[in-house]
């Protein structure tokens, strides 16, 4: 019981630190005044303008990020922003995440479960990880086909824009 209490406390600390790091993450990219012309004035009005650099700063905060990914015509800027989002929290948070998985697995095993997934599903409709896997296997083809047809529309839109590059994750909101 003392071990379980200690692990729950450790998990809480890791989760809180993880979330605080994400919430306090202050990364962004700079766009030139010329690049900013592609955006509505209402959008650029909310950006910080660095007078020394003569550039606008776009942060990873949602009020700036989501419209940026939808509006920005510059594929390289969308890619840069997407890569920054993927690094949010940094290497310390990646390690925290690994530690959280270990701690949750250990808690589940102390309580008699194989892993956290099994423990987490006990009071849910699916009940077991096997039920979840069966559900996914049963439905994957139907949803995969629908997803492929939606991706085909996006690929077509990108091709019509004149781009010769393959559709990437950072293109989805834009097209």
PDB file of C-alpha atoms in Angstrom:
ATOM      1  CA  UNK A   1       0.000   0.000   0.000  1.00  0.00           C
ATOM      2  CA  UNK A   2       2.882   2.378   0.767  1.00  0.00           C
ATOM      3  CA  UNK A   3       4.465   1.474  -2.593  1.00  0.00           C
ATOM      4  CA  UNK A   4       1.162   2.131  -4.383  1.00  0.00           C
ATOM      5  CA  UNK A   5       0.743   5.488  -2.635  1.00  0.00           C
ATOM      6  CA  UNK A   6       4.311   6.440  -3.544  1.00  0.00           C
ATOM      7  CA  UNK A   7       3.786   5.480  -7.200  1.00  0.00           C
ATOM      8  CA  UNK A   8       0.536   7.457  -7.434  1.00  0.00           C
ATOM      9  CA  UNK A   9       2.294  10.483  -5.971  1.00  0.00           C
ATOM     10  CA  UNK A  10       5.156  10.058  -8.457  1.00  0.00           C
ATOM     11  CA  UNK A  11       2.674   9.738 -11.328  1.00  0.00           C
ATOM     12  CA  UNK A  12       0.870  12.907 -10.217  1.00  0.00           C
ATOM     13  CA  UNK A  13       4.152  14.843 -10.058  1.00  0.00           C
ATOM     14  CA  UNK A  14       5.253  13.603 -13.488  1.00  0.00           C
ATOM     15  CA  UNK A  15       1.867  14.443 -15.019  1.00  0.00           C
ATOM     16  CA  UNK A  16       1.800  17.906 -13.435  1.00  0.00           C
ATOM     17  CA  UNK A  17       5.357  18.653 -14.577  1.00  0.00           C
ATOM     18  CA  UNK A  18       4.524  17.375 -18.059  1.00  0.00           C
ATOM     19  CA  UNK A  19       1.460  19.619 -18.309  1.00  0.00           C
ATOM     20  CA  UNK A  20       3.241  22.658 -16.838  1.00  0.00           C
ATOM     21  CA  UNK A  21       6.047  22.287 -19.380  1.00  0.00           C
ATOM     22  CA  UNK A  22       3.533  22.150 -22.232  1.00  0.00           C
ATOM     23  CA  UNK A  23       1.585  25.134 -20.883  1.00  0.00           C
ATOM     24  CA  UNK A  24       4.739  27.225 -20.410  1.00  0.00           C
ATOM     25  CA  UNK A  25       6.354  26.250 -23.714  1.00  0.00           C
ATOM     26  CA  UNK A  26       7.112  29.487 -25.520  1.00  0.00           C
ATOM     27  CA  UNK A  27       8.345  28.600 -28.967  1.00  0.00           C
ATOM     28  CA  UNK A  28       7.328  30.102 -32.253  1.00  0.00           C
ATOM     29  CA  UNK A  29       8.497  31.154 -35.668  1.00  0.00           C
ATOM     30  CA  UNK A  30       9.059  34.514 -37.278  1.00  0.00           C
ATOM     31  CA  UNK A  31       7.479  35.573 -40.538  1.00  0.00           C
ATOM     32  CA  UNK A  32       8.494  38.532 -42.626  1.00  0.00           C
ATOM     33  CA  UNK A  33       6.242  41.485 -43.317  1.00  0.00           C
ATOM     34  CA  UNK A  34       5.922  40.204 -46.870  1.00  0.00           C
ATOM     35  CA  UNK A  35       4.862  36.735 -45.695  1.00  0.00           C
ATOM     36  CA  UNK A  36       2.392  38.333 -43.282  1.00  0.00           C
ATOM     37  CA  UNK A  37       0.583  39.949 -46.214  1.00  0.00           C
ATOM     38  CA  UNK A  38      -0.929  36.519 -46.990  1.00  0.00           C
ATOM     39  CA  UNK A  39      -2.862  36.678 -43.724  1.00  0.00           C
ATOM     40  CA  UNK A  40      -5.924  38.764 -42.861  1.00  0.00           C
ATOM     41  CA  UNK A  41      -5.212  41.946 -40.912  1.00  0.00           C
ATOM     42  CA  UNK A  42      -7.322  40.604 -38.024  1.00  0.00           C
ATOM     43  CA  UNK A  43      -4.844  37.726 -37.712  1.00  0.00           C
ATOM     44  CA  UNK A  44      -1.630  39.757 -37.923  1.00  0.00           C
ATOM     45  CA  UNK A  45      -3.047  42.268 -35.428  1.00  0.00           C
ATOM     46  CA  UNK A  46      -2.827  39.583 -32.742  1.00  0.00           C
ATOM     47  CA  UNK A  47       0.809  38.754 -33.503  1.00  0.00           C
ATOM     48  CA  UNK A  48       3.779  40.381 -31.798  1.00  0.00           C
ATOM     49  CA  UNK A  49       5.864  42.469 -34.159  1.00  0.00           C
ATOM     50  CA  UNK A  50       9.598  42.483 -33.447  1.00  0.00           C
ATOM     51  CA  UNK A  51      10.794  45.941 -34.487  1.00  0.00           C
ATOM     52  CA  UNK A  52      14.472  44.957 -34.568  1.00  0.00           C
ATOM     53  CA  UNK A  53      13.894  41.919 -36.777  1.00  0.00           C
ATOM     54  CA  UNK A  54      11.025  43.603 -38.622  1.00  0.00           C
ATOM     55  CA  UNK A  55       9.142  40.322 -38.393  1.00  0.00           C
ATOM     56  CA  UNK A  56       6.007  38.948 -36.801  1.00  0.00           C
ATOM     57  CA  UNK A  57       6.225  36.191 -34.217  1.00  0.00           C
ATOM     58  CA  UNK A  58       3.732  33.312 -34.499  1.00  0.00           C
ATOM     59  CA  UNK A  59       3.521  31.186 -31.359  1.00  0.00           C
ATOM     60  CA  UNK A  60       2.224  27.675 -30.746  1.00  0.00           C
ATOM     61  CA  UNK A  61      -0.738  29.055 -28.803  1.00  0.00           C
ATOM     62  CA  UNK A  62      -3.967  27.855 -30.384  1.00  0.00           C
ATOM     63  CA  UNK A  63      -5.380  31.290 -31.226  1.00  0.00           C
ATOM     64  CA  UNK A  64      -2.330  31.752 -33.463  1.00  0.00           C
ATOM     65  CA  UNK A  65      -1.446  28.187 -34.457  1.00  0.00           C
ATOM     66  CA  UNK A  66      -4.742  26.903 -35.867  1.00  0.00           C
ATOM     67  CA  UNK A  67      -5.454  29.869 -38.177  1.00  0.00           C
ATOM     68  CA  UNK A  68      -1.804  29.868 -39.247  1.00  0.00           C
ATOM     69  CA  UNK A  69      -1.987  26.238 -40.376  1.00  0.00           C
ATOM     70  CA  UNK A  70      -5.283  26.906 -42.203  1.00  0.00           C
ATOM     71  CA  UNK A  71      -4.276  30.142 -43.927  1.00  0.00           C
ATOM     72  CA  UNK A  72      -0.512  30.055 -44.506  1.00  0.00           C
ATOM     73  CA  UNK A  73       0.169  29.495 -48.222  1.00  0.00           C
ATOM     74  CA  UNK A  74       3.897  28.870 -47.608  1.00  0.00           C
ATOM     75  CA  UNK A  75       4.417  25.124 -47.325  1.00  0.00           C
ATOM     76  CA  UNK A  76       7.850  25.497 -45.713  1.00  0.00           C
ATOM     77  CA  UNK A  77       6.446  27.730 -42.967  1.00  0.00           C
ATOM     78  CA  UNK A  78       3.621  25.262 -42.298  1.00  0.00           C
ATOM     79  CA  UNK A  79       6.194  22.476 -42.130  1.00  0.00           C
ATOM     80  CA  UNK A  80       8.395  24.469 -39.739  1.00  0.00           C
ATOM     81  CA  UNK A  81       5.427  25.212 -37.489  1.00  0.00           C
ATOM     82  CA  UNK A  82       4.301  21.583 -37.574  1.00  0.00           C
ATOM     83  CA  UNK A  83       7.767  20.394 -36.560  1.00  0.00           C
ATOM     84  CA  UNK A  84       7.801  22.862 -33.668  1.00  0.00           C
ATOM     85  CA  UNK A  85       4.439  21.537 -32.472  1.00  0.00           C
ATOM     86  CA  UNK A  86       5.873  18.017 -32.521  1.00  0.00           C
ATOM     87  CA  UNK A  87       8.746  19.131 -30.284  1.00  0.00           C
ATOM     88  CA  UNK A  88       6.521  20.937 -27.787  1.00  0.00           C
ATOM     89  CA  UNK A  89       7.674  20.125 -24.280  1.00  0.00           C
ATOM     90  CA  UNK A  90      11.134  19.068 -25.410  1.00  0.00           C
ATOM     91  CA  UNK A  91      13.215  16.029 -24.522  1.00  0.00           C
ATOM     92  CA  UNK A  92      12.454  16.332 -20.810  1.00  0.00           C
ATOM     93  CA  UNK A  93       8.770  15.795 -21.515  1.00  0.00           C
ATOM     94  CA  UNK A  94       9.509  12.840 -23.743  1.00  0.00           C
ATOM     95  CA  UNK A  95      11.334  11.251 -20.811  1.00  0.00           C
ATOM     96  CA  UNK A  96       8.481  12.194 -18.464  1.00  0.00           C
ATOM     97  CA  UNK A  97       6.048  10.479 -20.786  1.00  0.00           C
ATOM     98  CA  UNK A  98       8.137   7.299 -20.768  1.00  0.00           C
ATOM     99  CA  UNK A  99       8.308   7.488 -16.967  1.00  0.00           C
ATOM    100  CA  UNK A 100       4.534   7.972 -16.709  1.00  0.00           C
ATOM    101  CA  UNK A 101       3.962   4.825 -18.791  1.00  0.00           C
ATOM    102  CA  UNK A 102       6.339   2.853 -16.531  1.00  0.00           C
ATOM    103  CA  UNK A 103       4.703   4.126 -13.333  1.00  0.00           C
ATOM    104  CA  UNK A 104       1.164   3.476 -14.599  1.00  0.00           C
ATOM    105  CA  UNK A 105       2.156  -0.031 -15.663  1.00  0.00           C
ATOM    106  CA  UNK A 106       3.658  -0.675 -12.239  1.00  0.00           C
ATOM    107  CA  UNK A 107       0.511   0.626 -10.488  1.00  0.00           C
ATOM    108  CA  UNK A 108      -1.671  -1.622 -12.645  1.00  0.00           C
ATOM    109  CA  UNK A 109       0.488  -4.667 -11.915  1.00  0.00           C
ATOM    110  CA  UNK A 110       0.409  -4.042  -8.169  1.00  0.00           C
ATOM    111  CA  UNK A 111      -3.388  -3.977  -8.441  1.00  0.00           C
ATOM    112  CA  UNK A 112      -3.375  -7.305 -10.309  1.00  0.00           C
ATOM    113  CA  UNK A 113      -3.698  -6.174 -13.913  1.00  0.00           C
ATOM    114  CA  UNK A 114      -1.398  -6.983 -16.811  1.00  0.00           C
ATOM    115  CA  UNK A 115      -0.978  -3.326 -17.769  1.00  0.00           C
ATOM    116  CA  UNK A 116      -2.573   0.112 -17.483  1.00  0.00           C
ATOM    117  CA  UNK A 117      -4.835  -0.424 -20.508  1.00  0.00           C
ATOM    118  CA  UNK A 118      -6.396  -3.476 -18.886  1.00  0.00           C
ATOM    119  CA  UNK A 119      -6.879  -1.617 -15.595  1.00  0.00           C
ATOM    120  CA  UNK A 120      -8.261   1.477 -17.301  1.00  0.00           C
ATOM    121  CA  UNK A 121     -10.895  -0.450 -19.282  1.00  0.00           C
ATOM    122  CA  UNK A 122     -12.432  -2.346 -16.344  1.00  0.00           C
ATOM    123  CA  UNK A 123     -15.225   0.184 -15.767  1.00  0.00           C
ATOM    124  CA  UNK A 124     -15.683   1.066 -19.426  1.00  0.00           C
ATOM    125  CA  UNK A 125     -17.993  -0.443 -22.018  1.00  0.00           C
ATOM    126  CA  UNK A 126     -15.177  -2.292 -23.814  1.00  0.00           C
ATOM    127  CA  UNK A 127     -13.959  -3.942 -20.566  1.00  0.00           C
ATOM    128  CA  UNK A 128     -10.773  -5.443 -22.070  1.00  0.00           C
ATOM    129  CA  UNK A 129      -7.996  -4.478 -24.504  1.00  0.00           C
ATOM    130  CA  UNK A 130      -8.972  -7.495 -26.623  1.00  0.00           C
ATOM    131  CA  UNK A 131     -12.488  -6.057 -27.111  1.00  0.00           C
ATOM    132  CA  UNK A 132     -10.978  -2.785 -28.273  1.00  0.00           C
ATOM    133  CA  UNK A 133      -8.688  -4.584 -30.748  1.00  0.00           C
ATOM    134  CA  UNK A 134     -11.635  -6.615 -32.123  1.00  0.00           C
ATOM    135  CA  UNK A 135     -13.661  -3.425 -32.582  1.00  0.00           C
ATOM    136  CA  UNK A 136     -10.799  -1.739 -34.430  1.00  0.00           C
ATOM    137  CA  UNK A 137     -10.169  -4.790 -36.613  1.00  0.00           C
ATOM    138  CA  UNK A 138     -13.884  -5.028 -37.444  1.00  0.00           C
ATOM    139  CA  UNK A 139     -14.160  -1.375 -38.493  1.00  0.00           C
ATOM    140  CA  UNK A 140     -10.749  -0.434 -39.843  1.00  0.00           C
ATOM    141  CA  UNK A 141     -11.400  -1.219 -43.500  1.00  0.00           C
ATOM    142  CA  UNK A 142     -14.640   0.773 -43.618  1.00  0.00           C
ATOM    143  CA  UNK A 143     -13.016   3.842 -42.064  1.00  0.00           C
ATOM    144  CA  UNK A 144      -9.756   3.387 -43.938  1.00  0.00           C
ATOM    145  CA  UNK A 145     -11.587   3.565 -47.285  1.00  0.00           C
ATOM    146  CA  UNK A 146     -13.432   6.733 -46.217  1.00  0.00           C
ATOM    147  CA  UNK A 147     -10.167   8.269 -45.002  1.00  0.00           C
ATOM    148  CA  UNK A 148      -8.443   7.400 -48.273  1.00  0.00           C
ATOM    149  CA  UNK A 149     -11.173   9.099 -50.315  1.00  0.00           C
ATOM    150  CA  UNK A 150     -10.826  12.239 -48.163  1.00  0.00           C
ATOM    151  CA  UNK A 151      -7.053  12.148 -48.623  1.00  0.00           C
ATOM    152  CA  UNK A 152      -7.562  11.809 -52.387  1.00  0.00           C
ATOM    153  CA  UNK A 153      -9.544  15.073 -52.340  1.00  0.00           C
ATOM    154  CA  UNK A 154      -6.734  16.784 -50.412  1.00  0.00           C
ATOM    155  CA  UNK A 155      -4.087  15.375 -52.757  1.00  0.00           C
ATOM    156  CA  UNK A 156      -6.067  16.660 -55.727  1.00  0.00           C
ATOM    157  CA  UNK A 157      -6.385  20.128 -54.156  1.00  0.00           C
ATOM    158  CA  UNK A 158      -2.655  20.246 -53.512  1.00  0.00           C
ATOM    159  CA  UNK A 159      -1.889  19.112 -57.045  1.00  0.00           C
ATOM    160  CA  UNK A 160      -4.240  21.791 -58.454  1.00  0.00           C
ATOM    161  CA  UNK A 161      -2.371  24.419 -56.418  1.00  0.00           C
ATOM    162  CA  UNK A 162       0.702  23.692 -58.524  1.00  0.00           C
ATOM    163  CA  UNK A 163       2.699  21.884 -55.841  1.00  0.00           C
ATOM    164  CA  UNK A 164       4.698  18.861 -56.970  1.00  0.00           C
ATOM    165  CA  UNK A 165       5.277  17.639 -53.417  1.00  0.00           C
ATOM    166  CA  UNK A 166       3.420  14.809 -51.713  1.00  0.00           C
ATOM    167  CA  UNK A 167       0.643  15.660 -49.285  1.00  0.00           C
ATOM    168  CA  UNK A 168       2.016  15.975 -45.742  1.00  0.00           C
ATOM    169  CA  UNK A 169       0.386  16.252 -42.330  1.00  0.00           C
ATOM    170  CA  UNK A 170       0.984  19.988 -42.218  1.00  0.00           C
ATOM    171  CA  UNK A 171      -1.006  20.356 -45.473  1.00  0.00           C
ATOM    172  CA  UNK A 172      -4.273  18.904 -44.174  1.00  0.00           C
ATOM    173  CA  UNK A 173      -5.651  22.052 -42.532  1.00  0.00           C
ATOM    174  CA  UNK A 174      -4.608  24.201 -45.460  1.00  0.00           C
ATOM    175  CA  UNK A 175      -6.189  22.186 -48.259  1.00  0.00           C
TER     176      UNK A 175
END
